[in-house]
Amino acid sequence: QVELVESGGDSVQPGGSLRLSCAASGYTTSSVCMAWFRQAPGKEREGVAIFYTHDGMTYYADSVKGRFSISQDNRKNTLYLQMNSLKPEDTANYYCAAATSMAVCLAFQDMDYWGKGTLVTISS
């Protein structure tokens, strides 16, 4: 069992920066990957970024590539999402997730564990 708790959501202006955190606890050694997803009102949930725990490889959605950066602090069992040059379209609930198999990680859709989310609002 893995518990994920997000934090860091806030309201910021376009062009601003924000860092989200995801504290992981439980059987965290079983996680093959950890990821960030987001869902805006009326839209489907979408994968934002994924971090493969065994080799540190990352993947980013085209919409955030070059602006967002995913990282992990192994000592603290914490996943981060550094968000820069924020745009109004980045407004969404952001969710931390983890998966225990490579197949699920590669699918980058339905993960095994989910946090409850943290709200990010970008507006003038």
PDB file of C-alpha atoms in Angstrom:
ATOM      1  CA  GLN A   1       0.000   0.000   0.000  1.00  0.00           C
ATOM      2  CA  VAL A   2       1.244   3.462  -0.945  1.00  0.00           C
ATOM      3  CA  GLU A   3      -0.152   6.717   0.345  1.00  0.00           C
ATOM      4  CA  LEU A   4       0.378   9.899  -1.642  1.00  0.00           C
ATOM      5  CA  VAL A   5      -0.296  13.388  -0.335  1.00  0.00           C
ATOM      6  CA  GLU A   6       0.082  16.439  -2.564  1.00  0.00           C
ATOM      7  CA  SER A   7       0.780  19.968  -1.424  1.00  0.00           C
ATOM      8  CA  GLY A   8       1.854  23.309  -2.857  1.00  0.00           C
ATOM      9  CA  GLY A   9      -1.175  24.242  -4.923  1.00  0.00           C
ATOM     10  CA  ASP A  10      -1.859  27.961  -5.038  1.00  0.00           C
ATOM     11  CA  SER A  11      -3.157  30.827  -7.133  1.00  0.00           C
ATOM     12  CA  VAL A  12      -0.492  32.610  -9.185  1.00  0.00           C
ATOM     13  CA  GLN A  13      -0.310  35.015 -12.110  1.00  0.00           C
ATOM     14  CA  PRO A  14       0.569  33.990 -15.671  1.00  0.00           C
ATOM     15  CA  GLY A  15       4.307  33.698 -16.091  1.00  0.00           C
ATOM     16  CA  GLY A  16       4.786  32.794 -12.463  1.00  0.00           C
ATOM     17  CA  SER A  17       6.270  29.677 -10.921  1.00  0.00           C
ATOM     18  CA  LEU A  18       5.088  27.094  -8.453  1.00  0.00           C
ATOM     19  CA  ARG A  19       6.452  23.870  -7.018  1.00  0.00           C
ATOM     20  CA  LEU A  20       4.178  21.004  -6.096  1.00  0.00           C
ATOM     21  CA  SER A  21       5.199  18.287  -3.667  1.00  0.00           C
ATOM     22  CA  CYS A  22       3.991  14.737  -3.204  1.00  0.00           C
ATOM     23  CA  ALA A  23       4.866  12.952   0.009  1.00  0.00           C
ATOM     24  CA  ALA A  24       4.882   9.179  -0.392  1.00  0.00           C
ATOM     25  CA  SER A  25       4.605   6.653   2.407  1.00  0.00           C
ATOM     26  CA  GLY A  26       3.987   2.950   2.788  1.00  0.00           C
ATOM     27  CA  TYR A  27       5.447   0.306   0.487  1.00  0.00           C
ATOM     28  CA  THR A  28       7.163   2.861  -1.725  1.00  0.00           C
ATOM     29  CA  THR A  29       9.896   0.483  -2.909  1.00  0.00           C
ATOM     30  CA  SER A  30       7.320  -1.260  -5.097  1.00  0.00           C
ATOM     31  CA  SER A  31       6.808   1.820  -7.267  1.00  0.00           C
ATOM     32  CA  VAL A  32       8.250   1.572 -10.755  1.00  0.00           C
ATOM     33  CA  CYS A  33       7.227   5.120 -11.551  1.00  0.00           C
ATOM     34  CA  MET A  34       5.667   8.169 -10.028  1.00  0.00           C
ATOM     35  CA  ALA A  35       3.827  10.790 -11.985  1.00  0.00           C
ATOM     36  CA  TRP A  36       1.835  13.975 -12.014  1.00  0.00           C
ATOM     37  CA  PHE A  37      -1.569  14.224 -13.654  1.00  0.00           C
ATOM     38  CA  ARG A  38      -3.973  17.112 -13.884  1.00  0.00           C
ATOM     39  CA  GLN A  39      -7.640  17.623 -14.541  1.00  0.00           C
ATOM     40  CA  ALA A  40      -9.363  20.882 -15.345  1.00  0.00           C
ATOM     41  CA  PRO A  41     -13.139  21.315 -14.925  1.00  0.00           C
ATOM     42  CA  GLY A  42     -14.980  19.686 -17.815  1.00  0.00           C
ATOM     43  CA  LYS A  43     -11.842  18.091 -19.226  1.00  0.00           C
ATOM     44  CA  GLU A  44     -10.379  14.614 -19.069  1.00  0.00           C
ATOM     45  CA  ARG A  45      -7.525  13.837 -16.753  1.00  0.00           C
ATOM     46  CA  GLU A  46      -4.194  14.073 -18.534  1.00  0.00           C
ATOM     47  CA  GLY A  47      -0.706  12.928 -17.734  1.00  0.00           C
ATOM     48  CA  VAL A  48       1.696  15.799 -17.136  1.00  0.00           C
ATOM     49  CA  ALA A  49       5.011  14.207 -16.267  1.00  0.00           C
ATOM     50  CA  ILE A  50       6.353  10.848 -15.175  1.00  0.00           C
ATOM     51  CA  PHE A  51       9.490   9.828 -13.307  1.00  0.00           C
ATOM     52  CA  TYR A  52      10.863   6.281 -13.554  1.00  0.00           C
ATOM     53  CA  THR A  53      12.258   5.453 -10.138  1.00  0.00           C
ATOM     54  CA  HIS A  54      14.881   2.896 -11.177  1.00  0.00           C
ATOM     55  CA  ASP A  55      16.767   4.993 -13.701  1.00  0.00           C
ATOM     56  CA  GLY A  56      15.500   8.544 -13.277  1.00  0.00           C
ATOM     57  CA  MET A  57      14.157   8.791 -16.814  1.00  0.00           C
ATOM     58  CA  THR A  58      11.383  11.304 -17.346  1.00  0.00           C
ATOM     59  CA  TYR A  59       8.626  12.035 -19.818  1.00  0.00           C
ATOM     60  CA  TYR A  60       6.646  15.223 -20.260  1.00  0.00           C
ATOM     61  CA  ALA A  61       3.448  16.060 -22.039  1.00  0.00           C
ATOM     62  CA  ASP A  62       4.030  18.346 -25.017  1.00  0.00           C
ATOM     63  CA  SER A  63       1.946  21.043 -23.376  1.00  0.00           C
ATOM     64  CA  VAL A  64       4.383  21.408 -20.482  1.00  0.00           C
ATOM     65  CA  LYS A  65       7.700  20.371 -21.997  1.00  0.00           C
ATOM     66  CA  GLY A  66      10.355  22.995 -21.383  1.00  0.00           C
ATOM     67  CA  ARG A  67       8.341  24.624 -18.616  1.00  0.00           C
ATOM     68  CA  PHE A  68       7.802  21.865 -16.045  1.00  0.00           C
ATOM     69  CA  SER A  69      10.341  19.610 -14.390  1.00  0.00           C
ATOM     70  CA  ILE A  70       9.678  16.456 -12.388  1.00  0.00           C
ATOM     71  CA  SER A  71      12.123  15.221  -9.772  1.00  0.00           C
ATOM     72  CA  GLN A  72      12.337  12.995  -6.730  1.00  0.00           C
ATOM     73  CA  ASP A  73      14.059  13.322  -3.385  1.00  0.00           C
ATOM     74  CA  ASN A  74      14.715   9.698  -2.426  1.00  0.00           C
ATOM     75  CA  ARG A  75      15.805  10.623   1.081  1.00  0.00           C
ATOM     76  CA  LYS A  76      12.480  12.290   1.793  1.00  0.00           C
ATOM     77  CA  ASN A  77      10.323  10.001  -0.373  1.00  0.00           C
ATOM     78  CA  THR A  78       8.986  13.108  -2.033  1.00  0.00           C
ATOM     79  CA  LEU A  79       8.115  13.775  -5.655  1.00  0.00           C
ATOM     80  CA  TYR A  80       8.205  17.327  -6.987  1.00  0.00           C
ATOM     81  CA  LEU A  81       6.826  19.180  -9.956  1.00  0.00           C
ATOM     82  CA  GLN A  82       8.528  22.493 -10.638  1.00  0.00           C
ATOM     83  CA  MET A  83       6.258  24.608 -12.821  1.00  0.00           C
ATOM     84  CA  ASN A  84       7.603  27.699 -14.564  1.00  0.00           C
ATOM     85  CA  SER A  85       6.172  30.140 -17.094  1.00  0.00           C
ATOM     86  CA  LEU A  86       2.694  29.185 -15.995  1.00  0.00           C
ATOM     87  CA  LYS A  87      -0.219  29.770 -18.329  1.00  0.00           C
ATOM     88  CA  PRO A  88      -3.960  30.057 -17.642  1.00  0.00           C
ATOM     89  CA  GLU A  89      -4.445  26.698 -19.347  1.00  0.00           C
ATOM     90  CA  ASP A  90      -2.328  25.101 -16.629  1.00  0.00           C
ATOM     91  CA  THR A  91      -5.171  25.712 -14.188  1.00  0.00           C
ATOM     92  CA  ALA A  92      -6.293  22.343 -12.849  1.00  0.00           C
ATOM     93  CA  ASN A  93      -6.316  19.968  -9.948  1.00  0.00           C
ATOM     94  CA  TYR A  94      -2.940  18.274  -9.931  1.00  0.00           C
ATOM     95  CA  TYR A  95      -2.670  14.679  -8.761  1.00  0.00           C
ATOM     96  CA  CYS A  96       0.299  12.608  -7.733  1.00  0.00           C
ATOM     97  CA  ALA A  97       0.262   8.959  -8.779  1.00  0.00           C
ATOM     98  CA  ALA A  98       2.379   5.811  -8.616  1.00  0.00           C
ATOM     99  CA  ALA A  99       2.449   2.444 -10.357  1.00  0.00           C
ATOM    100  CA  THR A 100       3.992  -0.933  -9.537  1.00  0.00           C
ATOM    101  CA  SER A 101       4.499  -2.313 -13.043  1.00  0.00           C
ATOM    102  CA  MET A 102       6.258  -1.057 -16.141  1.00  0.00           C
ATOM    103  CA  ALA A 103       3.211  -1.735 -18.299  1.00  0.00           C
ATOM    104  CA  VAL A 104       1.054   0.577 -16.208  1.00  0.00           C
ATOM    105  CA  CYS A 105       3.758   3.231 -16.193  1.00  0.00           C
ATOM    106  CA  LEU A 106       4.119   3.153 -19.969  1.00  0.00           C
ATOM    107  CA  ALA A 107       0.361   3.411 -20.436  1.00  0.00           C
ATOM    108  CA  PHE A 108       0.480   6.626 -18.382  1.00  0.00           C
ATOM    109  CA  GLN A 109      -3.264   6.588 -17.724  1.00  0.00           C
ATOM    110  CA  ASP A 110      -4.714   4.447 -14.932  1.00  0.00           C
ATOM    111  CA  MET A 111      -2.141   4.268 -12.182  1.00  0.00           C
ATOM    112  CA  ASP A 112      -2.214   2.049  -9.093  1.00  0.00           C
ATOM    113  CA  TYR A 113      -2.158   4.735  -6.421  1.00  0.00           C
ATOM    114  CA  TRP A 114      -3.473   8.271  -6.375  1.00  0.00           C
ATOM    115  CA  GLY A 115      -3.331  11.286  -4.136  1.00  0.00           C
ATOM    116  CA  LYS A 116      -6.371  13.463  -3.550  1.00  0.00           C
ATOM    117  CA  GLY A 117      -5.032  16.399  -5.534  1.00  0.00           C
ATOM    118  CA  THR A 118      -3.987  20.000  -5.035  1.00  0.00           C
ATOM    119  CA  LEU A 119      -5.472  22.968  -6.864  1.00  0.00           C
ATOM    120  CA  VAL A 120      -3.399  25.217  -9.103  1.00  0.00           C
ATOM    121  CA  THR A 121      -5.039  28.372 -10.426  1.00  0.00           C
ATOM    122  CA  ILE A 122      -3.352  30.657 -12.953  1.00  0.00           C
ATOM    123  CA  SER A 123      -5.077  33.983 -13.510  1.00  0.00           C
ATOM    124  CA  SER A 124      -4.370  37.690 -13.736  1.00  0.00           C
TER     125      SER A 124
END
